[in-house]
Short mmCIF file of C-alpha atoms in Angstrom, two decimals:
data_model
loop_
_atom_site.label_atom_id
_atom_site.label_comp_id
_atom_site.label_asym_id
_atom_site.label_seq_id
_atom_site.Cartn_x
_atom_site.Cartn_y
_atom_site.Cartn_z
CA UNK A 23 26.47 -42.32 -25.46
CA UNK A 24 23.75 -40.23 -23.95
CA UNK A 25 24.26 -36.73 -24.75
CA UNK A 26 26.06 -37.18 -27.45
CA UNK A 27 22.85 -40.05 -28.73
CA UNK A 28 20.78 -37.45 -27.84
CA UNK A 29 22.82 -34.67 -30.74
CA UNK A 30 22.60 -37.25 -33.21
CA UNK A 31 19.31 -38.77 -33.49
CA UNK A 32 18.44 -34.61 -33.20
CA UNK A 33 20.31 -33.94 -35.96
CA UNK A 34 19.05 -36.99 -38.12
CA UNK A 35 15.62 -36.03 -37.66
CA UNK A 36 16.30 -32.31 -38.92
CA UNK A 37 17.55 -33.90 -42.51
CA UNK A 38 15.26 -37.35 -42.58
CA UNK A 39 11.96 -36.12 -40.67
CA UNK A 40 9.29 -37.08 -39.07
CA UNK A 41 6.44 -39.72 -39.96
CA UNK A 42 3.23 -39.88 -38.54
CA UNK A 43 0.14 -41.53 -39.36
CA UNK A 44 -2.63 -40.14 -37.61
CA UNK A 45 -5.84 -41.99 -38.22
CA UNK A 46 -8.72 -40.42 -40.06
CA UNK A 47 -11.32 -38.89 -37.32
CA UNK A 48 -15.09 -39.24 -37.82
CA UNK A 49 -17.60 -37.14 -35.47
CA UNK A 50 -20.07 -38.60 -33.24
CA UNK A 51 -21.49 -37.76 -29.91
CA UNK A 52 -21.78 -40.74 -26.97
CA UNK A 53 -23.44 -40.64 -24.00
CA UNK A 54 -20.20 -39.86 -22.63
CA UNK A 55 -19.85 -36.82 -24.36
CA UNK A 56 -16.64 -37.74 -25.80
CA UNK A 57 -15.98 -36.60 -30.16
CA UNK A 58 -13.97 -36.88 -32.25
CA UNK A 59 -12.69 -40.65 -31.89
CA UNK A 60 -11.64 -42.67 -34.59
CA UNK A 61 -14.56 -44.88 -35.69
CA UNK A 62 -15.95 -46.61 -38.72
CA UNK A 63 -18.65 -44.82 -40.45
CA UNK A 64 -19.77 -41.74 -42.70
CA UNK A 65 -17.87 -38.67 -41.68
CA UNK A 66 -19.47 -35.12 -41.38
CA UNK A 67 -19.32 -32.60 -43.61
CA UNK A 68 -15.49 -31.48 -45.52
CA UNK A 69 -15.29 -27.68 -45.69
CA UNK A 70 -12.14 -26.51 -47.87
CA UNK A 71 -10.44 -28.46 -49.32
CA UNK A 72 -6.70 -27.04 -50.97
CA UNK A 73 -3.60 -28.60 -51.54
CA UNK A 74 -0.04 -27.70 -50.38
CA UNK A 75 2.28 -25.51 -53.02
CA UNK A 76 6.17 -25.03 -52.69
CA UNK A 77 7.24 -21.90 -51.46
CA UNK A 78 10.95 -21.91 -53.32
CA UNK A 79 13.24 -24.36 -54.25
CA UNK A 80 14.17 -25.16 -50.89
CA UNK A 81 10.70 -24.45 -48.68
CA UNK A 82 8.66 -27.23 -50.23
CA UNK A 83 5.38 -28.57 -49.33
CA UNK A 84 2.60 -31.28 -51.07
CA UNK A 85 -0.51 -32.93 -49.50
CA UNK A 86 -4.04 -32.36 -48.80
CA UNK A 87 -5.60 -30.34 -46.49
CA UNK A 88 -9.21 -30.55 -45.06
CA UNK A 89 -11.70 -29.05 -42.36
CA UNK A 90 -14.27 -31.46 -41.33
CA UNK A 91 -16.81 -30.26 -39.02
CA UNK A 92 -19.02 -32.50 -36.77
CA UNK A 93 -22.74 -32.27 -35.80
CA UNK A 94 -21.72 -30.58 -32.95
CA UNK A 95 -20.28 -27.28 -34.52
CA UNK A 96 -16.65 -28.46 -33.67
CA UNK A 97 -13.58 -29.24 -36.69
CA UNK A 98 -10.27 -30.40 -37.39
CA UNK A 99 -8.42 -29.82 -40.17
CA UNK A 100 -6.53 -32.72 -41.45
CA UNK A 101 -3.49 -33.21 -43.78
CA UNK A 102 -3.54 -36.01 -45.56
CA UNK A 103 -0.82 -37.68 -48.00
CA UNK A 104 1.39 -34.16 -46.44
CA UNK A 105 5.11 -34.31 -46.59
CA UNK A 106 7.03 -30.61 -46.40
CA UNK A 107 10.75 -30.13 -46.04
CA UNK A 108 11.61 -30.53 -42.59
CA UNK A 109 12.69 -27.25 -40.07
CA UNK A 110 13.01 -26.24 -36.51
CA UNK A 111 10.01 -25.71 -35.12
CA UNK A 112 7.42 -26.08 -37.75
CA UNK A 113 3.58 -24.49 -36.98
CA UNK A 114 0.21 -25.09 -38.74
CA UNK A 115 -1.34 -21.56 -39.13
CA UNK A 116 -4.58 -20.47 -39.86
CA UNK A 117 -4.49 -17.21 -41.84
CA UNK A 118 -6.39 -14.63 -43.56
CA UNK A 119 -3.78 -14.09 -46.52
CA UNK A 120 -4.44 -16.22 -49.64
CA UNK A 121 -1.43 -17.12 -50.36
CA UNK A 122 1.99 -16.58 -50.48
CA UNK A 123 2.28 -13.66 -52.63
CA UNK A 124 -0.27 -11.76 -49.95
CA UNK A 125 2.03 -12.48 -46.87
CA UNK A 126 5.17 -11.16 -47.38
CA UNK A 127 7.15 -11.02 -44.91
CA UNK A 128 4.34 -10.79 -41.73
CA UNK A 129 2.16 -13.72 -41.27
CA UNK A 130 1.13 -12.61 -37.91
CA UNK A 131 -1.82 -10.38 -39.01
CA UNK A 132 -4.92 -9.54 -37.46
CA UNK A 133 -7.03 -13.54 -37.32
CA UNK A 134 -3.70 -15.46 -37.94
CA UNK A 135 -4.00 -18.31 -34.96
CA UNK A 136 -1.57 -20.94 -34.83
CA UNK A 137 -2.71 -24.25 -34.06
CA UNK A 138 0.34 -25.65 -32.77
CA UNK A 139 3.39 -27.30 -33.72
CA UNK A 140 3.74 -29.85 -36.87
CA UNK A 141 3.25 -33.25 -35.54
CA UNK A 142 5.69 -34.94 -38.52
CA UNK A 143 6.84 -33.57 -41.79
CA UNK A 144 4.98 -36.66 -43.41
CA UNK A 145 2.26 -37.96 -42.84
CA UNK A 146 -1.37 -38.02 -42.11
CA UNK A 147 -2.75 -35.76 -38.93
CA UNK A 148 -5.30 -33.67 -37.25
CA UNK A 149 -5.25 -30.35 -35.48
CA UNK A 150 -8.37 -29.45 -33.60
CA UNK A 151 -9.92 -25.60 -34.40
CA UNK A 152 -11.04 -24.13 -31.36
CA UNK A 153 -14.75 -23.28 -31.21
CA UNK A 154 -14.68 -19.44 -31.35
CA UNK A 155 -12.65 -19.28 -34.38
CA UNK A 156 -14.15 -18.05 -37.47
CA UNK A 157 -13.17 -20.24 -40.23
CA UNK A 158 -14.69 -17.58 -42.56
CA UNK A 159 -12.33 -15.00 -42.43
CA UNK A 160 -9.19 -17.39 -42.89
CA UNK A 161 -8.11 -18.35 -46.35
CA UNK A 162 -4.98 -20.63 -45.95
CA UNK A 163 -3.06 -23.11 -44.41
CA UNK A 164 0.56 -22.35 -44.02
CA UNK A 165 3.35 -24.48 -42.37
CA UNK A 166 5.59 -21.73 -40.94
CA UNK A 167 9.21 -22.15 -38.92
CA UNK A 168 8.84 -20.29 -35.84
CA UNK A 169 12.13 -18.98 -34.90
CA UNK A 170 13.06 -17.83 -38.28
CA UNK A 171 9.93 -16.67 -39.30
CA UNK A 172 9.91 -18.80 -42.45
CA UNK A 173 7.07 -20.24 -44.70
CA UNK A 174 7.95 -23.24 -45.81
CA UNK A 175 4.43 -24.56 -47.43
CA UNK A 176 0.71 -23.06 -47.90
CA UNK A 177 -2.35 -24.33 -48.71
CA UNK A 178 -5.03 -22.04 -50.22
CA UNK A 179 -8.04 -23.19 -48.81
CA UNK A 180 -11.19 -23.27 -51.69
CA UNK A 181 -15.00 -24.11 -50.72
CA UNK A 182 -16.06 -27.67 -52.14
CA UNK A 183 -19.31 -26.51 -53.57
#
C-alpha cells in the first residue's frame, strides 16, 4: 500500500488540488518583537490591489491579490478567494513585466524574485516580501510552473489611490 498510496494520492492532487485557508494577517509590533500574527483589529495599509486573468484555455487563474504593509516597513502579499489550475511545481513571482503579453517566453528578467512555491491552488494565503525588495519596480503577480517554465495565471498589480 505504501508506495504505491504514496503514487496515488500524488497523482490525485495533480488533477483535484490543493486547499488552503490561510488566515488574514494584521501587523502589529509586541514587546516581543514578533509581526505579522493573526489578530483582530484594523489592518495596515493595502498597496496594489489586481486580480488574477487566465493565461489560455488551459493555464487558468481567478482571485485577488494584495500587498499589505505594516508600520514597520515589512509586507505580504496575500491571495484571497485564488484558485488556478493546478501544476508541478507552481511559484508566486514578483515581476517587472505587466502582463502577459510583456513576458513572452522569459520571466526571469532583471527584478523578477520568486517568493516561493504555491502553498494550494485554492485558497486564501500569504507570502512574506523580503525587506530589500523594491515593490516599485515590479508590476505583477504571476503563478509560474517551474520545471516547464509555464505561466499559468498573472495578476497585474494597480495602485489603490
Amino acid at each position: 500500500v505504501g508506495v504505491q498510496g504514496d503514487r496515488s494520492v500524488r497523482a490525485w492532487s495533480r488533477v483535484v488540488g490543493v486547499c488552503i485557508r490561510q488566515g488574514c494577517i494584521f501587523f502589529f509590533q509586541g514587546e516581543d518583537g514578533i509581526r505579522g500574527r493573526l489578530v483582530t483589529g484594523v489592518q495596515t495599509c493595502a498597496l496594489p490591489i489586481c486580480m488574477f486573468m487566465d493565461i489560455d484555455a488551459f493555464h487558468k487563474g481567478t482571485g485577488t491579490a494584495t500587498i499589505y504593509e505594516g508600520a514597520d516597513g515589512s509586507r505580504i502579499l496575500r491571495l484571497e478567494d485564488f484558485k488556478a489550475t493546478n501544476g508541478p511545481e507552481l511559484h508566486v513571482v514578483l515581476s517587472p513585466y505587466a502582463g502577459p503579453e510583456e513576458i513572452g517566453g522569459s520571466l526571469k528578467s532583471p527584478g523578477w524574485l520568486d517568493l516561493g512555491k504555491l502553498k494550494g491552488n485554492i485558497g486564501n494565503q500569504n507570502y512574506e516580501i523580503p525587506d530589500d525588495v523594491d515593490i516599485g519596480i515590479h508590476n505583477s503577480i504571476t503563478i509560474w510552473c517551474k520545471p516547464f517554465n509555464v505561466i499559468f495565471s498573472v495578476a497585474v498589480l494597480r495602485s489603490t489611490s
